[in-house]
Coordinates of C-alpha atoms in Angstrom, one line a residue:
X114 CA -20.0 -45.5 89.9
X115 CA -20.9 -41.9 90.2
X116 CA -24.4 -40.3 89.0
X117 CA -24.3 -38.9 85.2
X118 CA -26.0 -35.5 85.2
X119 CA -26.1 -34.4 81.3
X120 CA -25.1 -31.5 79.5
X121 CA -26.9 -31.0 76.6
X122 CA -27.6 -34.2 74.8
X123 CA -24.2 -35.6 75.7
X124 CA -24.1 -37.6 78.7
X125 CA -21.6 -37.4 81.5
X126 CA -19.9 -40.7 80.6
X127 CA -16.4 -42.2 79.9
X128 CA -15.4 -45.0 78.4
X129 CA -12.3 -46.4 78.3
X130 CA -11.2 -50.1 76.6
X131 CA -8.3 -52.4 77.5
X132 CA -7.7 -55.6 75.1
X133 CA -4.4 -56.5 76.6
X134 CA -2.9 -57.7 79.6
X135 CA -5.2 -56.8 82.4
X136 CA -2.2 -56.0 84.5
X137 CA -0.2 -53.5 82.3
X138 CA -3.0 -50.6 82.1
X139 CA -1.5 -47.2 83.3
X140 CA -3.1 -46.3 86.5
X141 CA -2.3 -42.5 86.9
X142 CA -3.9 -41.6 83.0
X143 CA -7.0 -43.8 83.7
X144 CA -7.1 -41.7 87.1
X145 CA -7.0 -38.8 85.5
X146 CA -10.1 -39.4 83.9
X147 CA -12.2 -39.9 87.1
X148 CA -10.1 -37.1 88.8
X149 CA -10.8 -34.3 86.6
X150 CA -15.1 -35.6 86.1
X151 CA -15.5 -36.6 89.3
X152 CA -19.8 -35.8 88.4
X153 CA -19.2 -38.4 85.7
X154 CA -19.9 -42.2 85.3
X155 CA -16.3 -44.3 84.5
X156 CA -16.3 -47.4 83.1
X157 CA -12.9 -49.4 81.8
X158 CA -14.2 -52.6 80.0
X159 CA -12.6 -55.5 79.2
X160 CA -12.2 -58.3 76.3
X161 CA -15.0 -59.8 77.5
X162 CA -16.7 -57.3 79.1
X163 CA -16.8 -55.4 75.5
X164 CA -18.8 -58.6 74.0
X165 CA -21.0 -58.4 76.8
X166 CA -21.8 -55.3 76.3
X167 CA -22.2 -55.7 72.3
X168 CA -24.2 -58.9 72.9
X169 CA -26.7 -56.8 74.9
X170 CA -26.9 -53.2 72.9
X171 CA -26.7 -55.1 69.4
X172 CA -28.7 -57.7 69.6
X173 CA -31.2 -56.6 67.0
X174 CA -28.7 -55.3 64.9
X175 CA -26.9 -59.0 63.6
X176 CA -24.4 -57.5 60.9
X177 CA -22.9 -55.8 63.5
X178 CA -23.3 -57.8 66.1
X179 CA -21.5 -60.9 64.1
X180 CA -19.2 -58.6 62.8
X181 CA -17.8 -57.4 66.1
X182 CA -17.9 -60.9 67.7
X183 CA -16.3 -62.1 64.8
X184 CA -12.8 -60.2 64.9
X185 CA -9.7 -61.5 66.9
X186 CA -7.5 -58.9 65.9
X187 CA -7.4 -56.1 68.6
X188 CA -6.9 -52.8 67.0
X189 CA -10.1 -53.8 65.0
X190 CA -12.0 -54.8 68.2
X191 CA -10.5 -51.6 69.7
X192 CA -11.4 -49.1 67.1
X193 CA -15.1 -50.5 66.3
X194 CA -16.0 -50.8 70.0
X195 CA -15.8 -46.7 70.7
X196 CA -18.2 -46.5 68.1
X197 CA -20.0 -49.1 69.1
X198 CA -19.9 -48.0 72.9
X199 CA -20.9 -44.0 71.6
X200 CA -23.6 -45.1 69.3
X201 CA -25.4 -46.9 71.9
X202 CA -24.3 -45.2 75.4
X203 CA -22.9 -41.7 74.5
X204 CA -20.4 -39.7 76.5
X205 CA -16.6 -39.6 75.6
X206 CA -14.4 -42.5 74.8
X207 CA -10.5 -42.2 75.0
X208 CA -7.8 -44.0 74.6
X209 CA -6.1 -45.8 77.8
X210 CA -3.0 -43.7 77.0
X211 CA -4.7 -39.9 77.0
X212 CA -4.2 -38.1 80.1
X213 CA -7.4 -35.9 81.0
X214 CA -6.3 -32.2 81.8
X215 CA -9.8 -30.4 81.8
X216 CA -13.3 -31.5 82.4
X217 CA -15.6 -33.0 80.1
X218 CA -17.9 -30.6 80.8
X219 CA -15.9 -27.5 79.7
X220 CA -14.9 -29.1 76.1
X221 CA -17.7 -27.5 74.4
X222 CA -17.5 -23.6 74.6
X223 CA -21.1 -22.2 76.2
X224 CA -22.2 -21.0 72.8
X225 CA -21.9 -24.0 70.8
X226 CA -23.4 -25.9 73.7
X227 CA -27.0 -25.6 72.3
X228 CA -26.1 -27.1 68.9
X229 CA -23.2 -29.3 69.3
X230 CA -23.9 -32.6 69.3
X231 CA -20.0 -34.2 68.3
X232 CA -17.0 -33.2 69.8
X233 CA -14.1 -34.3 67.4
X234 CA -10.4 -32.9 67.2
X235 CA -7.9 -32.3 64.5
X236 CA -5.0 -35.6 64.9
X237 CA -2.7 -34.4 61.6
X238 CA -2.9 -31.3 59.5
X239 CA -0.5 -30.8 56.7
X240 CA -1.1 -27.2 57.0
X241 CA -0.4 -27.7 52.9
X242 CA -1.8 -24.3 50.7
X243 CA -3.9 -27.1 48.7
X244 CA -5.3 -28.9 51.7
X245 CA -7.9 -30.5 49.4
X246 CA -5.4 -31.8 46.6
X247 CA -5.0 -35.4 48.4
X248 CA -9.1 -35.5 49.1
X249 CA -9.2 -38.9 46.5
X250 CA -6.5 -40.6 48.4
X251 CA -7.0 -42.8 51.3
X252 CA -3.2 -43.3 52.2
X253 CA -2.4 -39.5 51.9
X254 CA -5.3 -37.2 54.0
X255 CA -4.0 -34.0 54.0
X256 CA -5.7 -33.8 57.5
X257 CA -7.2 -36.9 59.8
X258 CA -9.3 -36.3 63.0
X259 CA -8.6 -38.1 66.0
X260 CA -10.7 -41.3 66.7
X261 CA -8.5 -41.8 70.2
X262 CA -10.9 -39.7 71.8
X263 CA -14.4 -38.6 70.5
X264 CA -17.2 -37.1 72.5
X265 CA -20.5 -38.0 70.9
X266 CA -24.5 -37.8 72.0
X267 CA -25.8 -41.3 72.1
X268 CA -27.6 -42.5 68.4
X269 CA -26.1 -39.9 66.5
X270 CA -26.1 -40.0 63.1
X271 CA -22.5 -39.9 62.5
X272 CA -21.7 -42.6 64.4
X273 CA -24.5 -44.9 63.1
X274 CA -23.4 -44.2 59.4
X275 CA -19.8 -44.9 60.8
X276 CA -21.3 -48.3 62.1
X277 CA -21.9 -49.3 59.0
X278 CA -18.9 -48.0 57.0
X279 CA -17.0 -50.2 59.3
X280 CA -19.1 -53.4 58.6
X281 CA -18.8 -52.2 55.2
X282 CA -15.0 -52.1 55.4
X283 CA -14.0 -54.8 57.2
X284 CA -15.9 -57.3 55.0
X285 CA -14.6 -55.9 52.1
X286 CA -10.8 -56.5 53.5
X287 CA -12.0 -59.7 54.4
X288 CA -13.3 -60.7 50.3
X289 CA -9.9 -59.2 49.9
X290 CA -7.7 -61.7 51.7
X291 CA -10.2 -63.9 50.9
X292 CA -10.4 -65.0 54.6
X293 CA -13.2 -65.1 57.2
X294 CA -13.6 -61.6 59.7
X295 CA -11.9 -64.0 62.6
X296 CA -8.8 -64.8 59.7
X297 CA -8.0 -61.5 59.3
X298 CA -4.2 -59.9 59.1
X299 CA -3.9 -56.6 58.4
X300 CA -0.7 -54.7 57.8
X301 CA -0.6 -51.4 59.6
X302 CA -1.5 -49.7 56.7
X303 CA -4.9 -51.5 56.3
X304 CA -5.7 -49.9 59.9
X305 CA -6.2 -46.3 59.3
X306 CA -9.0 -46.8 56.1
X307 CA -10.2 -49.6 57.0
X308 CA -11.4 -48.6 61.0
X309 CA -9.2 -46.1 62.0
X310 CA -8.2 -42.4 61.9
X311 CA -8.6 -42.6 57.7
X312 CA -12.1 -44.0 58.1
X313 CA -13.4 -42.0 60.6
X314 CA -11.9 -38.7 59.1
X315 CA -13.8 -40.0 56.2
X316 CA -17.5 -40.3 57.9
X317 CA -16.7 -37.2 59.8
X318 CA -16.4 -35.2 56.9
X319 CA -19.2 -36.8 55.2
X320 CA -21.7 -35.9 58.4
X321 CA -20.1 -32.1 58.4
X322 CA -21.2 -31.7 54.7
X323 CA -25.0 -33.3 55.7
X324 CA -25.6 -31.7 58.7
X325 CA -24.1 -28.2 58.1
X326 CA -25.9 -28.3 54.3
X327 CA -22.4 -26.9 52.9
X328 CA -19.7 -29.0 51.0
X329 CA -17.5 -29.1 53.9
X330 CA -13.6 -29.5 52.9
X331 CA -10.2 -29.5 54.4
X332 CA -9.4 -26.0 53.3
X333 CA -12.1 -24.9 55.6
X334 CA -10.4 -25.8 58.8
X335 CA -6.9 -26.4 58.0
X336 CA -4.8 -24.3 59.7
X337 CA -7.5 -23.4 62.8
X338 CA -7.0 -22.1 66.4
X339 CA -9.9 -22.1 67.6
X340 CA -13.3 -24.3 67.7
X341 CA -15.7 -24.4 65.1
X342 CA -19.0 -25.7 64.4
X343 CA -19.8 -27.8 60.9
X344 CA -23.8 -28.5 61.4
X345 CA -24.2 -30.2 64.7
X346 CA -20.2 -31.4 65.0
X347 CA -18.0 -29.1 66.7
X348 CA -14.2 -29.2 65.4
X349 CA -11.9 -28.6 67.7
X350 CA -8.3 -27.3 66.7
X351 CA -5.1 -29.1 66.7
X352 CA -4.1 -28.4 70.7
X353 CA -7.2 -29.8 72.4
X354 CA -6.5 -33.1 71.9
X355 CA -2.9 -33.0 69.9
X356 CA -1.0 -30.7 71.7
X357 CA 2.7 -31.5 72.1
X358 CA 3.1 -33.3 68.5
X359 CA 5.9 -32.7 65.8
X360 CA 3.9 -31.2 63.4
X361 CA 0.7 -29.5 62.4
X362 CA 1.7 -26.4 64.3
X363 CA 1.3 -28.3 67.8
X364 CA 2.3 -26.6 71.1
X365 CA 5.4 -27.9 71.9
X366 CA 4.8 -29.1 75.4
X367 CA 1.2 -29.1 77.3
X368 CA -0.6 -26.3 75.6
X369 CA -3.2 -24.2 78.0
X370 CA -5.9 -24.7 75.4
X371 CA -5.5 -28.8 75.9
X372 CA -8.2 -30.6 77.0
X373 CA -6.0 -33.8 77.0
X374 CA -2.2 -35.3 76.4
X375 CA -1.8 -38.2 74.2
X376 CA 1.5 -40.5 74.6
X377 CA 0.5 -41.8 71.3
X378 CA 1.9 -44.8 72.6
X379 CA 0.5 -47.1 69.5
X380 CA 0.0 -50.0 72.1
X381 CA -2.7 -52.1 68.8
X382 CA 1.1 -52.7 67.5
X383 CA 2.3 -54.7 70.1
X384 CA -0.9 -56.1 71.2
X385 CA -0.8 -60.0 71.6
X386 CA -2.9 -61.5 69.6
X387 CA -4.1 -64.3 72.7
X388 CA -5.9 -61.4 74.3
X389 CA -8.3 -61.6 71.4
X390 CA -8.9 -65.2 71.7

């Protein structure tokens, strides 16, 4: 493992998580990662490397701890983990099937370098002239922030207050079902609010509105080419770490503003459920 020189308060660290079968993991997009930061500490963690890990940074912290050690199914494990992984380590988690085009180091322009403290980019944007009108609804965001990579200074706020918004969440699913967190079955749709894109879009909004002392809304960044800073989180637009999508006004193809490419493969869908066990 390399040595982690910092920039700003944001380490010089990946992290990457694999709950599946060891042997499947795409070896060209992980090497990407350590191509492109070669200054940077990489680290790919396991099942069980991931409890480990857990075990030792959340020991004092039991909620979460049980919480975490308590799931079996793997898009929660997955999705609670980079938060779990930034909150105590920092750096930038991603997704096993992101492809790293630029260095870490150059995500943050050099004058929001001072003050940013998040790195977050736009997943889904309706581009609607009432971006705000679905604001009450959890199944229809008029925009959603990716969550399959986040870059993130270690302890920060907004991941801590996301911490607990997925403890919160995940028990409340659980009361729901009226099952125990290790009985849990969720329908695809229970992903996105309950751990996913829908929740963190949630918190991350939240923090922008606390940190920036504004009330932060969609209609303040739908629609944006270029970065922008809300408080300490910097917002970056659709291409950075979307480019290539359908919709939301995405570069069709590899954009020159992408920092990464996404497959969006959706691998939590066809995750077995033994690799939890």
């Amino acid at each position: 493992m390399l040595a982690s020189p910092e920039f700003g308060s944001i380490p010089c660290k990946i992290w990457q998580v694999w709950f599946g079968n060891p042997n499947v993991t795409d070896s060209d997009l992980r090497n990407s990662w350590i191509c492109q930061n070669q200054n940077c500490s990489y680290t790919l963690l396991s099942n069980h490397a991931a409890d480990a890990f857990v075990r030792t940074h959340y020991a004092r912290q039991p909620s979460v701890l049980q919480t975490f050690l308590s799931l079996r199914v793997p898009v929660f494990r997955s999705d609670f983990f980079r938060y779990l992984v930034l909150t105590a380590e920092g750096g930038v988690y991603s997704d096993t099937d992101t492809k790293a085009l630029k260095p870490i180091d150059t995500w943050i322009p050099t004058e929001f370098k001072p003050r940013a403290k998040v790195a977050v980019g736009i997943e889904w944007d309706s581009l609607s002239d009432h971006p705000d009108d679905s604001l009450d609804s959890l199944d229809s965001l008029s925009m959603t922030f990716c969550q399959y990579t986040i870059m993130a200074a270690p302890k920060h706020p907004l991941l801590t207050a996301m911490l607990d918004r997925v403890v919160l969440n995940l028990r409340s699913l659980a009361t729901k079902q009226n099952v125990s967190l290790s009985d849990l079955h969720p329908r695809d749709d229970d992903v996105g609010p309950t751990t996913g894109p829908h929740a963190w879009t949630r918190n991350v909004l939240d923090h922008m509105t606390k940190s920036s002392g504004m009330n932060v809304s969609f209609s303040d960044m739908s629609g944006m080419t270029a970065p922008k800073l809300f408080g300490d989180t910097l917002l970056l637009p659709i291409n950075a770490f979307g480019t290539g999508q359908f919709h939301s006004n995405s570069f069709q193809g590899i954009s020159p503003d992408a920092l990464l490419h996404h497959d969006f493969r959706a691998g939590w869908r066809n995750w077995d459920r033994r690799w939890a066990s």
